[in-house]
Amino acid sequence: MRGSLQAYKKVSIDSQLSAASPHKVIQMLMAGAIERLIQGKAAMQQGNTAVKGERLGKALDIVISLRSCLSMDDGGDIANNLDSLYDFMIRQISQANQNNESQPIDDVVDMLREIKSAWDQIPAEFHNLTADKVGI
């Protein structure tokens, strides 16, 4: 039963991604990173090392993906600032995992929520533009 539920979730996410605008994909990635970080922190507090490592690893992969999506040539100061923030987040997640510390996770969640909040406020008419059209 659990395998069927996981397969359904994967199909649902895959179909959402295939129909999503570039803007929506970034929103989904940020929400996914936040969710995995919260799950990783909960597993850490419960002493479940395997789940902690798996969830924090997935969050780390998402943040690395967000960082790799930046257009450094076209994004100017915004891209440079986000690059620095993502680099900091990557180090914080790694530190939290290695040292079993929850505060770095909280810090990263707060930063991602702030970035996502700003991203969510982008007007709908810009959601389908790609980086080469808007310079980001």
PDB file of C-alpha atoms in Angstrom:
ATOM      1  CA  MET A   1       0.000   0.000   0.000  1.00  0.00           C
ATOM      2  CA  ARG A   2       2.766   2.443   0.941  1.00  0.00           C
ATOM      3  CA  GLY A   3       4.566   1.739  -2.337  1.00  0.00           C
ATOM      4  CA  SER A   4       1.394   2.495  -4.275  1.00  0.00           C
ATOM      5  CA  LEU A   5       0.956   5.784  -2.427  1.00  0.00           C
ATOM      6  CA  GLN A   6       4.560   6.773  -3.147  1.00  0.00           C
ATOM      7  CA  ALA A   7       4.138   5.889  -6.825  1.00  0.00           C
ATOM      8  CA  TYR A   8       0.950   7.986  -6.980  1.00  0.00           C
ATOM      9  CA  LYS A   9       2.696  10.939  -5.347  1.00  0.00           C
ATOM     10  CA  LYS A  10       5.561  10.685  -7.834  1.00  0.00           C
ATOM     11  CA  VAL A  11       3.188  10.600 -10.818  1.00  0.00           C
ATOM     12  CA  SER A  12       1.284  13.564  -9.364  1.00  0.00           C
ATOM     13  CA  ILE A  13       4.470  15.606  -8.889  1.00  0.00           C
ATOM     14  CA  ASP A  14       5.782  14.625 -12.321  1.00  0.00           C
ATOM     15  CA  SER A  15       2.531  15.746 -13.969  1.00  0.00           C
ATOM     16  CA  GLN A  16       2.591  19.033 -12.027  1.00  0.00           C
ATOM     17  CA  LEU A  17       6.162  19.656 -13.145  1.00  0.00           C
ATOM     18  CA  SER A  18       5.455  18.935 -16.800  1.00  0.00           C
ATOM     19  CA  ALA A  19       2.639  21.510 -16.814  1.00  0.00           C
ATOM     20  CA  ALA A  20       4.393  24.058 -14.588  1.00  0.00           C
ATOM     21  CA  SER A  21       5.793  27.403 -15.626  1.00  0.00           C
ATOM     22  CA  PRO A  22       9.451  28.127 -14.778  1.00  0.00           C
ATOM     23  CA  HIS A  23       8.120  30.273 -11.921  1.00  0.00           C
ATOM     24  CA  LYS A  24       6.018  27.409 -10.525  1.00  0.00           C
ATOM     25  CA  VAL A  25       8.956  24.988 -10.714  1.00  0.00           C
ATOM     26  CA  ILE A  26      11.049  27.308  -8.521  1.00  0.00           C
ATOM     27  CA  GLN A  27       8.136  27.652  -6.082  1.00  0.00           C
ATOM     28  CA  MET A  28       7.831  23.859  -5.904  1.00  0.00           C
ATOM     29  CA  LEU A  29      11.573  23.450  -5.348  1.00  0.00           C
ATOM     30  CA  MET A  30      11.599  25.986  -2.523  1.00  0.00           C
ATOM     31  CA  ALA A  31       8.554  24.412  -0.872  1.00  0.00           C
ATOM     32  CA  GLY A  32      10.144  20.977  -1.234  1.00  0.00           C
ATOM     33  CA  ALA A  33      13.388  22.134   0.363  1.00  0.00           C
ATOM     34  CA  ILE A  34      11.517  23.683   3.294  1.00  0.00           C
ATOM     35  CA  GLU A  35       9.473  20.515   3.772  1.00  0.00           C
ATOM     36  CA  ARG A  36      12.559  18.253   3.691  1.00  0.00           C
ATOM     37  CA  LEU A  37      14.405  20.493   6.149  1.00  0.00           C
ATOM     38  CA  ILE A  38      11.513  20.380   8.613  1.00  0.00           C
ATOM     39  CA  GLN A  39      11.302  16.597   8.230  1.00  0.00           C
ATOM     40  CA  GLY A  40      15.064  16.305   8.717  1.00  0.00           C
ATOM     41  CA  LYS A  41      14.935  18.407  11.865  1.00  0.00           C
ATOM     42  CA  ALA A  42      12.090  16.273  13.255  1.00  0.00           C
ATOM     43  CA  ALA A  43      14.051  13.090  12.522  1.00  0.00           C
ATOM     44  CA  MET A  44      17.109  14.637  14.204  1.00  0.00           C
ATOM     45  CA  GLN A  45      15.081  15.407  17.322  1.00  0.00           C
ATOM     46  CA  GLN A  46      13.735  11.841  17.331  1.00  0.00           C
ATOM     47  CA  GLY A  47      17.225  10.396  16.993  1.00  0.00           C
ATOM     48  CA  ASN A  48      16.450   8.816  13.614  1.00  0.00           C
ATOM     49  CA  THR A  49      19.821   9.287  11.938  1.00  0.00           C
ATOM     50  CA  ALA A  50      18.922   7.502   8.695  1.00  0.00           C
ATOM     51  CA  VAL A  51      15.832   9.607   7.994  1.00  0.00           C
ATOM     52  CA  LYS A  52      17.632  12.778   9.105  1.00  0.00           C
ATOM     53  CA  GLY A  53      20.446  12.154   6.626  1.00  0.00           C
ATOM     54  CA  GLU A  54      18.071  11.232   3.813  1.00  0.00           C
ATOM     55  CA  ARG A  55      15.802  14.281   4.267  1.00  0.00           C
ATOM     56  CA  LEU A  56      18.636  16.759   4.777  1.00  0.00           C
ATOM     57  CA  GLY A  57      20.399  15.232   1.766  1.00  0.00           C
ATOM     58  CA  LYS A  58      17.306  15.823  -0.372  1.00  0.00           C
ATOM     59  CA  ALA A  59      17.023  19.395   0.906  1.00  0.00           C
ATOM     60  CA  LEU A  60      20.698  19.904   0.082  1.00  0.00           C
ATOM     61  CA  ASP A  61      20.150  18.570  -3.452  1.00  0.00           C
ATOM     62  CA  ILE A  62      17.254  20.995  -3.952  1.00  0.00           C
ATOM     63  CA  VAL A  63      19.257  24.003  -2.761  1.00  0.00           C
ATOM     64  CA  ILE A  64      22.127  22.974  -5.044  1.00  0.00           C
ATOM     65  CA  SER A  65      19.611  22.748  -7.919  1.00  0.00           C
ATOM     66  CA  LEU A  66      18.238  26.200  -7.115  1.00  0.00           C
ATOM     67  CA  ARG A  67      21.770  27.564  -7.120  1.00  0.00           C
ATOM     68  CA  SER A  68      22.566  25.920 -10.449  1.00  0.00           C
ATOM     69  CA  CYS A  69      19.493  27.574 -12.021  1.00  0.00           C
ATOM     70  CA  LEU A  70      20.886  31.063 -11.451  1.00  0.00           C
ATOM     71  CA  SER A  71      21.905  32.969 -14.547  1.00  0.00           C
ATOM     72  CA  MET A  72      25.055  34.652 -13.322  1.00  0.00           C
ATOM     73  CA  ASP A  73      25.643  36.432 -16.661  1.00  0.00           C
ATOM     74  CA  ASP A  74      22.195  38.006 -16.813  1.00  0.00           C
ATOM     75  CA  GLY A  75      21.095  38.178 -13.184  1.00  0.00           C
ATOM     76  CA  GLY A  76      23.424  40.884 -11.930  1.00  0.00           C
ATOM     77  CA  ASP A  77      23.445  41.644  -8.220  1.00  0.00           C
ATOM     78  CA  ILE A  78      20.323  39.575  -7.545  1.00  0.00           C
ATOM     79  CA  ALA A  79      21.926  36.424  -8.954  1.00  0.00           C
ATOM     80  CA  ASN A  80      25.181  37.133  -7.099  1.00  0.00           C
ATOM     81  CA  ASN A  81      23.354  37.682  -3.814  1.00  0.00           C
ATOM     82  CA  LEU A  82      21.271  34.515  -4.259  1.00  0.00           C
ATOM     83  CA  ASP A  83      24.405  32.570  -5.145  1.00  0.00           C
ATOM     84  CA  SER A  84      25.997  33.660  -1.879  1.00  0.00           C
ATOM     85  CA  LEU A  85      22.855  32.830   0.081  1.00  0.00           C
ATOM     86  CA  TYR A  86      22.542  29.389  -1.490  1.00  0.00           C
ATOM     87  CA  ASP A  87      26.227  28.731  -0.766  1.00  0.00           C
ATOM     88  CA  PHE A  88      25.644  29.693   2.870  1.00  0.00           C
ATOM     89  CA  MET A  89      22.551  27.455   3.022  1.00  0.00           C
ATOM     90  CA  ILE A  90      24.511  24.515   1.625  1.00  0.00           C
ATOM     91  CA  ARG A  91      27.152  24.939   4.319  1.00  0.00           C
ATOM     92  CA  GLN A  92      24.508  25.329   7.041  1.00  0.00           C
ATOM     93  CA  ILE A  93      22.632  22.171   6.023  1.00  0.00           C
ATOM     94  CA  SER A  94      25.889  20.218   5.922  1.00  0.00           C
ATOM     95  CA  GLN A  95      26.891  21.553   9.343  1.00  0.00           C
ATOM     96  CA  ALA A  96      23.478  20.707  10.806  1.00  0.00           C
ATOM     97  CA  ASN A  97      23.703  17.164   9.497  1.00  0.00           C
ATOM     98  CA  GLN A  98      27.290  16.569  10.626  1.00  0.00           C
ATOM     99  CA  ASN A  99      26.959  18.157  14.068  1.00  0.00           C
ATOM    100  CA  ASN A 100      23.350  17.186  14.779  1.00  0.00           C
ATOM    101  CA  GLU A 101      22.402  20.852  15.271  1.00  0.00           C
ATOM    102  CA  SER A 102      18.909  22.122  14.592  1.00  0.00           C
ATOM    103  CA  GLN A 103      19.605  25.891  14.645  1.00  0.00           C
ATOM    104  CA  PRO A 104      21.276  25.938  11.196  1.00  0.00           C
ATOM    105  CA  ILE A 105      18.199  24.163   9.817  1.00  0.00           C
ATOM    106  CA  ASP A 106      15.926  26.814  11.329  1.00  0.00           C
ATOM    107  CA  ASP A 107      18.108  29.533   9.818  1.00  0.00           C
ATOM    108  CA  VAL A 108      17.936  27.994   6.344  1.00  0.00           C
ATOM    109  CA  VAL A 109      14.168  27.459   6.598  1.00  0.00           C
ATOM    110  CA  ASP A 110      13.730  31.131   7.536  1.00  0.00           C
ATOM    111  CA  MET A 111      15.875  32.274   4.594  1.00  0.00           C
ATOM    112  CA  LEU A 112      14.070  30.017   2.121  1.00  0.00           C
ATOM    113  CA  ARG A 113      10.682  31.180   3.380  1.00  0.00           C
ATOM    114  CA  GLU A 114      11.729  34.800   2.905  1.00  0.00           C
ATOM    115  CA  ILE A 115      13.015  34.169  -0.631  1.00  0.00           C
ATOM    116  CA  LYS A 116       9.916  32.125  -1.478  1.00  0.00           C
ATOM    117  CA  SER A 117       7.652  34.873  -0.137  1.00  0.00           C
ATOM    118  CA  ALA A 118       9.292  37.382  -2.481  1.00  0.00           C
ATOM    119  CA  TRP A 119       9.125  34.883  -5.353  1.00  0.00           C
ATOM    120  CA  ASP A 120       5.413  34.287  -4.654  1.00  0.00           C
ATOM    121  CA  GLN A 121       4.734  38.014  -5.084  1.00  0.00           C
ATOM    122  CA  ILE A 122       5.967  38.111  -8.680  1.00  0.00           C
ATOM    123  CA  PRO A 123       2.966  39.096 -10.849  1.00  0.00           C
ATOM    124  CA  ALA A 124       1.398  36.291 -12.917  1.00  0.00           C
ATOM    125  CA  GLU A 125       2.256  37.923 -16.249  1.00  0.00           C
ATOM    126  CA  PHE A 126       5.933  37.198 -15.557  1.00  0.00           C
ATOM    127  CA  HIS A 127       5.530  33.532 -14.549  1.00  0.00           C
ATOM    128  CA  ASN A 128       6.176  32.062 -17.989  1.00  0.00           C
ATOM    129  CA  LEU A 129       9.176  34.192 -18.882  1.00  0.00           C
ATOM    130  CA  THR A 130      12.505  32.447 -19.052  1.00  0.00           C
ATOM    131  CA  ALA A 131      15.779  33.852 -17.758  1.00  0.00           C
ATOM    132  CA  ASP A 132      16.909  35.061 -21.166  1.00  0.00           C
ATOM    133  CA  LYS A 133      13.726  37.159 -21.490  1.00  0.00           C
ATOM    134  CA  VAL A 134      13.985  38.853 -18.090  1.00  0.00           C
ATOM    135  CA  GLY A 135      17.713  38.807 -17.426  1.00  0.00           C
ATOM    136  CA  ILE A 136      17.642  36.699 -14.270  1.00  0.00           C
TER     137      ILE A 136
END
